[in-house]
Coordinates of C-alpha atoms in Angstrom, one line a residue:
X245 CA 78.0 108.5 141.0
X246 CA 77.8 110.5 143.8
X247 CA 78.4 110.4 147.5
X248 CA 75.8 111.6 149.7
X249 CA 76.1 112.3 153.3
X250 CA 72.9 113.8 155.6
X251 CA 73.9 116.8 157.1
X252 CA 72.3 119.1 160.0
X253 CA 72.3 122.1 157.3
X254 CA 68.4 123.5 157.1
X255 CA 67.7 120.3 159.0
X256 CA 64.7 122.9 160.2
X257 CA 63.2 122.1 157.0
X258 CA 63.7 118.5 156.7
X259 CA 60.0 116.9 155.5
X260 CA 58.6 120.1 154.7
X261 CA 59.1 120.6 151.2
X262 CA 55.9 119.8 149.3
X263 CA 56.4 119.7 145.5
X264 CA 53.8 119.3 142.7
X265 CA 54.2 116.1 141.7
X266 CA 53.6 115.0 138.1
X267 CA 54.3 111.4 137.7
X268 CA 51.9 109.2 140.0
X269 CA 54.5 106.2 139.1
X270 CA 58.1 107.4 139.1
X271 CA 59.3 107.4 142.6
X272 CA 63.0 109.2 141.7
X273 CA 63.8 112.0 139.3
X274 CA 66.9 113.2 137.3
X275 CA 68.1 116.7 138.2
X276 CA 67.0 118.7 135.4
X277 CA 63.1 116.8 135.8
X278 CA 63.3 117.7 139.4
X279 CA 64.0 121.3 139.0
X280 CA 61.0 121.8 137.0
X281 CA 58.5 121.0 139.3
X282 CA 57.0 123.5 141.2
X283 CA 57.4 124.0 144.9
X284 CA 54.4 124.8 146.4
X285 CA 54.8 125.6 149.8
X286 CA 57.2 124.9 152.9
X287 CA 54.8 123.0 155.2
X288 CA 54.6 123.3 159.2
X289 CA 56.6 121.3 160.7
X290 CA 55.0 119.0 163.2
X291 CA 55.3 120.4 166.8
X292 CA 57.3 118.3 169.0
X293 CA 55.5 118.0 172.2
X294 CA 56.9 119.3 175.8
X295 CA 58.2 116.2 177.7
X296 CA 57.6 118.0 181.1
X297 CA 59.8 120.1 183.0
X298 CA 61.0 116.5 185.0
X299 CA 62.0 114.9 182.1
X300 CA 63.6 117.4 180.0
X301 CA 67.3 116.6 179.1
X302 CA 69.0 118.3 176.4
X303 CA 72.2 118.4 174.4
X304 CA 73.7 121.5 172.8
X305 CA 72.6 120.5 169.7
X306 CA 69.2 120.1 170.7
X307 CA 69.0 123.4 172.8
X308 CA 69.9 125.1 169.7
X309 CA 66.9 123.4 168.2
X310 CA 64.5 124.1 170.6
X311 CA 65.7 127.6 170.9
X312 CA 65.1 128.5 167.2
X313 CA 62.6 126.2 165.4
X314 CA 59.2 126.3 165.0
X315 CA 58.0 122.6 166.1
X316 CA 59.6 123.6 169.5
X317 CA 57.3 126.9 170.2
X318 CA 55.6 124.6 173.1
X319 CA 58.8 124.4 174.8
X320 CA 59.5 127.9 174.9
X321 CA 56.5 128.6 175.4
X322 CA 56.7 126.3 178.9
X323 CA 59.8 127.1 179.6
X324 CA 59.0 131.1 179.5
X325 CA 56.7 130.1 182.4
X326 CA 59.0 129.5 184.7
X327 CA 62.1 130.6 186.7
X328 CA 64.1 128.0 188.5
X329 CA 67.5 126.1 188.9
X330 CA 68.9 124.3 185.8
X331 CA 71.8 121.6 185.7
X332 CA 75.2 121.9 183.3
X333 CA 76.4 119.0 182.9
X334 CA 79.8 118.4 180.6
X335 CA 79.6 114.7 178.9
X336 CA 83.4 114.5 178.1
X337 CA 84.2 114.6 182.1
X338 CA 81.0 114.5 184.0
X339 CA 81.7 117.7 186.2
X340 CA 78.7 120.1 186.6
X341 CA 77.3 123.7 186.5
X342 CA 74.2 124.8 188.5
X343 CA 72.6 127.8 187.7
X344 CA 69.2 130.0 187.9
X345 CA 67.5 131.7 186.1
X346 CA 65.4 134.4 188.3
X347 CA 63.9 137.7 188.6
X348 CA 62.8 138.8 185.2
X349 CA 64.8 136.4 184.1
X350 CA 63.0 133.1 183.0
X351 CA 64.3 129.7 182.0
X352 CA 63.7 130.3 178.0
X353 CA 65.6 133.6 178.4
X354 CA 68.9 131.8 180.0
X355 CA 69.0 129.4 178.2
X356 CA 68.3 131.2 174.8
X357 CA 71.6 133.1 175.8
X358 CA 73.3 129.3 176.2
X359 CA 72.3 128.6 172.8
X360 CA 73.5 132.0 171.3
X361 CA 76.9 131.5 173.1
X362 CA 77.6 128.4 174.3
X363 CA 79.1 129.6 177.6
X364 CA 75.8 132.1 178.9
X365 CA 78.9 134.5 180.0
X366 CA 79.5 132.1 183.0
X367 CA 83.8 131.7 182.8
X368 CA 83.9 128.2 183.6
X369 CA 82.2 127.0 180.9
X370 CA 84.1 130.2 178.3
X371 CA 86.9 127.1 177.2
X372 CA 85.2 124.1 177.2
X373 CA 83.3 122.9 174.2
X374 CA 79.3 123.3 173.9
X375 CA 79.2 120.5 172.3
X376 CA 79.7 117.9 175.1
X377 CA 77.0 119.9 177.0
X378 CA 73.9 118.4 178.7
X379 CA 71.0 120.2 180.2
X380 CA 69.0 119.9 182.7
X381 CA 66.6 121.1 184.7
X382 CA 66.2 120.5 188.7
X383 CA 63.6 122.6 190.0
X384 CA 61.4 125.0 188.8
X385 CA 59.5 128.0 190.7
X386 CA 56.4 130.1 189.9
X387 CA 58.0 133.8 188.7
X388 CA 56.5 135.4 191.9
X389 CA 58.9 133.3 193.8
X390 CA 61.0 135.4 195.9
X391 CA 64.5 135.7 194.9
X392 CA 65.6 135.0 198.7
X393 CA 64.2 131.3 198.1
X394 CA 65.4 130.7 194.8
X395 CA 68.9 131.7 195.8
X396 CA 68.6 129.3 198.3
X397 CA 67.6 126.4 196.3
X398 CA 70.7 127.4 193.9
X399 CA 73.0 127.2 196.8
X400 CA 71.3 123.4 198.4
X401 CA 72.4 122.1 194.6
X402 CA 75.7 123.1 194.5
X403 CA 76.5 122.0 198.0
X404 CA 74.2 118.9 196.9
X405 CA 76.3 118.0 194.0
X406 CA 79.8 119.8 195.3
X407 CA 79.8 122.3 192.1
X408 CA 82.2 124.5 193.7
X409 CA 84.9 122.4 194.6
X410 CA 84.9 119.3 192.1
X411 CA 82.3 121.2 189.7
X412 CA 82.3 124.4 187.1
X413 CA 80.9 126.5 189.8
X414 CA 82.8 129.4 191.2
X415 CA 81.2 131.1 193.7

């Protein structure tokens, strides 16, 4: 008897597996059986399509995800297209960070960092958990948008949403 628990280890490689399967009629195998059959490949996992730049909401778990995997190349490969201002948001207490991405700089790139780190170097988010982390994104520019305007943007959200004072925004 054994207890079995799913876990998020190789979870990039859930439903790939493809085996060759010998018995058209037994639908579960002993150990030893199972180890004799032959892998034959590590399929493609099925790409995930991009929800849109308006209706993309991520936790850190997903981020990670997205950032890594190869049914996510669509999102990085939209999000690489872009500069803009992105939304932190912590779950456990609601306060936010806003930041940009700009210059040569794009959204994939930032955010890769986030997913590396957890904290993107910013130190307001250097002690808090990644794990209760949302994000977000609020508006996105071509990359031949000035910086001038894309600064300005950063600053309307975090007087918008009052980052600074009741938020994880210091300057």
């Amino acid at each position: 008897m054994f207890d079995l628990v799913v876990t998020d280890h190789l979870s990039d490689l859930r439903n790939r597996l493809v085996i060759g399967w010998k018995s058209p009629r037994a639908w579960r195998l002993n150990g030893p059986t199972a180890a004799a059959y032959p892998v034959l490949e590590i399929a493609d996992a099925q790409p995930v399509p991009f929800p849109g730049f308006d209706r993309l909401i991520l936790d850190y778990s997903q981020l990670q995800a997205v950032m890594r995997e190869h049914r996510y190349t669509s999102w990085r490969t939209a999000l690489s297209s872009v500069v803009g201002i992105y939304l932190i948001t912590d779950t456990r207490d609601g306060r936010h960070y806003v930041g940009k991405a700009d210059g040569a700089e794009n959204i994939n790139q930032r955010w890769g960092v986030y997913a590396s780190n957890g904290h993107g170097g910013n130190v307001e988010l250097r002690g808090l958990d990644p794990s209760t982390f949302r994000y977000s994104l609020l508006r996105v520019f071509d990359p031949s948008t000035p910086t001038r305007v894309i600064d300005e943007s950063e600053s309307h959200f975090k007087r918008a949403l009052d980052t600074r004072n009741h938020g994880l925004n210091r300057n």
